[in-house]
Amino acid sequence: SRTVVLRMDEDGRPDPGAYIDDKVYDPERVDAVIRHGASEVWTVTNTNTKAAHNFHMHLVQFRVLERGGAAPGPAESGLKDTVVLQPGETVKLQATFDTYAGRFVYHCHMLDHSAMGMMATMKIG
């Protein structure tokens, strides 16, 4: 299991940052090493009070197990590659990493949030 925290600056600064686990994206860094074939549960939290985030994993599909501690609604049944997190919300996801091996990103799928640094790299192998 893993935890992922999504956060961006909301204090009005002129050049806000956006972070995954309090880190700005660095393409040289591997943030998660995952064994090919592993099945993992990721708990993803949006700690912002104003901004929503769309969490997306490249080349991996997942199931939403919980939203805010409760079972997800019918619209979230089946495989997904992106999930919306409203401010203050937490979701639990189950992913099986058995299709692709290599380095792939996971990030906020809102382009401006990704461009501000809300991206990380997973290495599946």
Tab-separated table of C-alpha atoms in Angstrom:
chain	number	residue	atom	x	y	z
A	1	SER	CA	0.000	0.000	0.000
A	2	ARG	CA	1.083	3.582	-0.613
A	3	THR	CA	-0.081	7.054	0.287
A	4	VAL	CA	-0.036	9.965	-2.133
A	5	VAL	CA	-0.712	13.557	-1.075
A	6	LEU	CA	-1.703	16.157	-3.672
A	7	ARG	CA	-1.241	19.798	-2.709
A	8	MET	CA	-0.747	23.171	-4.320
A	9	ASP	CA	-0.103	26.612	-2.891
A	10	GLU	CA	-3.373	28.507	-2.345
A	11	ASP	CA	-2.083	31.559	-0.507
A	12	GLY	CA	-2.077	33.976	-3.443
A	13	ARG	CA	1.683	33.978	-4.086
A	14	PRO	CA	2.630	35.059	-7.634
A	15	ASP	CA	4.341	31.765	-8.547
A	16	PRO	CA	2.474	28.987	-6.707
A	17	GLY	CA	3.869	25.477	-6.633
A	18	ALA	CA	2.077	22.175	-6.949
A	19	TYR	CA	3.325	19.024	-5.239
A	20	ILE	CA	2.973	15.291	-4.859
A	21	ASP	CA	4.135	14.218	-1.414
A	22	ASP	CA	5.569	17.735	-0.907
A	23	LYS	CA	7.886	17.351	-3.916
A	24	VAL	CA	7.924	19.233	-7.208
A	25	TYR	CA	8.384	16.991	-10.238
A	26	ASP	CA	11.941	16.016	-11.114
A	27	PRO	CA	12.220	13.807	-14.226
A	28	GLU	CA	15.468	12.324	-12.873
A	29	ARG	CA	13.867	11.104	-9.636
A	30	VAL	CA	11.914	7.849	-9.195
A	31	ASP	CA	9.247	8.359	-6.555
A	32	ALA	CA	7.782	4.829	-6.439
A	33	VAL	CA	9.403	1.500	-7.319
A	34	ILE	CA	6.786	-1.138	-8.065
A	35	ARG	CA	7.331	-4.821	-8.814
A	36	HIS	CA	5.853	-5.845	-12.177
A	37	GLY	CA	2.737	-7.894	-11.428
A	38	ALA	CA	2.171	-6.340	-8.000
A	39	SER	CA	-1.287	-5.356	-6.840
A	40	GLU	CA	-1.299	-2.280	-4.601
A	41	VAL	CA	-3.764	-0.091	-2.752
A	42	TRP	CA	-3.016	3.615	-3.011
A	43	THR	CA	-4.616	6.117	-0.635
A	44	VAL	CA	-4.672	9.458	-2.454
A	45	THR	CA	-5.545	12.667	-0.586
A	46	ASN	CA	-6.181	16.195	-1.825
A	47	THR	CA	-5.157	18.460	1.065
A	48	ASN	CA	-6.255	21.664	-0.649
A	49	THR	CA	-9.196	23.681	0.635
A	50	LYS	CA	-10.149	25.319	-2.700
A	51	ALA	CA	-8.715	23.360	-5.648
A	52	ALA	CA	-9.880	19.998	-6.951
A	53	HIS	CA	-7.387	17.592	-8.543
A	54	ASN	CA	-7.771	14.845	-11.155
A	55	PHE	CA	-5.363	12.050	-10.206
A	56	HIS	CA	-4.134	10.082	-13.249
A	57	MET	CA	-1.729	7.158	-13.674
A	58	HIS	CA	-0.094	6.562	-17.046
A	59	LEU	CA	-0.580	3.094	-18.569
A	60	VAL	CA	-2.201	1.699	-15.406
A	61	GLN	CA	-5.873	1.206	-14.686
A	62	PHE	CA	-7.310	1.045	-11.179
A	63	ARG	CA	-10.519	0.500	-9.259
A	64	VAL	CA	-11.919	2.995	-6.776
A	65	LEU	CA	-12.342	1.082	-3.501
A	66	GLU	CA	-13.417	3.962	-1.243
A	67	ARG	CA	-14.229	7.639	-1.442
A	68	GLY	CA	-14.124	9.453	1.881
A	69	GLY	CA	-14.224	6.127	3.743
A	70	ALA	CA	-17.400	4.941	1.984
A	71	ALA	CA	-18.009	2.647	-0.953
A	72	PRO	CA	-17.923	4.477	-4.283
A	73	GLY	CA	-21.087	5.129	-6.251
A	74	PRO	CA	-22.101	3.265	-9.414
A	75	ALA	CA	-20.420	5.837	-11.681
A	76	GLU	CA	-17.059	4.762	-10.242
A	77	SER	CA	-17.466	1.043	-10.851
A	78	GLY	CA	-15.110	-0.585	-13.317
A	79	LEU	CA	-11.582	0.259	-14.328
A	80	LYS	CA	-10.390	3.883	-14.340
A	81	ASP	CA	-7.195	5.762	-15.100
A	82	THR	CA	-8.305	9.113	-13.658
A	83	VAL	CA	-10.245	10.015	-10.529
A	84	VAL	CA	-11.459	13.417	-9.319
A	85	LEU	CA	-10.620	14.477	-5.770
A	86	GLN	CA	-12.518	17.443	-4.390
A	87	PRO	CA	-10.806	19.664	-1.779
A	88	GLY	CA	-10.100	17.684	1.400
A	89	GLU	CA	-11.127	14.384	-0.172
A	90	THR	CA	-9.394	10.986	0.069
A	91	VAL	CA	-9.852	7.988	-2.223
A	92	LYS	CA	-8.482	4.445	-2.001
A	93	LEU	CA	-7.509	2.860	-5.294
A	94	GLN	CA	-6.456	-0.680	-6.186
A	95	ALA	CA	-4.115	-1.095	-9.160
A	96	THR	CA	-2.400	-4.144	-10.606
A	97	PHE	CA	0.850	-3.298	-12.370
A	98	ASP	CA	1.032	-6.242	-14.755
A	99	THR	CA	0.710	-4.741	-18.232
A	100	TYR	CA	3.721	-2.483	-18.788
A	101	ALA	CA	7.223	-2.220	-17.364
A	102	GLY	CA	9.293	0.954	-17.334
A	103	ARG	CA	9.086	4.488	-16.027
A	104	PHE	CA	5.743	6.250	-16.124
A	105	VAL	CA	4.286	9.329	-14.469
A	106	TYR	CA	1.337	9.801	-12.195
A	107	HIS	CA	0.037	13.334	-11.801
A	108	CYS	CA	-2.824	15.748	-11.585
A	109	HIS	CA	-4.509	15.623	-14.982
A	110	MET	CA	-5.274	19.355	-14.817
A	111	LEU	CA	-2.589	20.636	-17.172
A	112	ASP	CA	-1.743	23.768	-15.205
A	113	HIS	CA	-1.310	21.736	-11.996
A	114	SER	CA	1.048	19.291	-13.759
A	115	ALA	CA	2.996	22.182	-15.273
A	116	MET	CA	3.389	23.653	-11.769
A	117	GLY	CA	5.069	20.444	-10.602
A	118	MET	CA	2.269	18.094	-9.483
A	119	MET	CA	3.785	15.023	-11.120
A	120	ALA	CA	5.828	12.032	-9.964
A	121	THR	CA	7.530	9.021	-11.548
A	122	MET	CA	6.862	5.348	-10.866
A	123	LYS	CA	9.222	2.637	-12.033
A	124	ILE	CA	7.505	-0.677	-12.745
A	125	GLY	CA	9.864	-3.609	-13.182
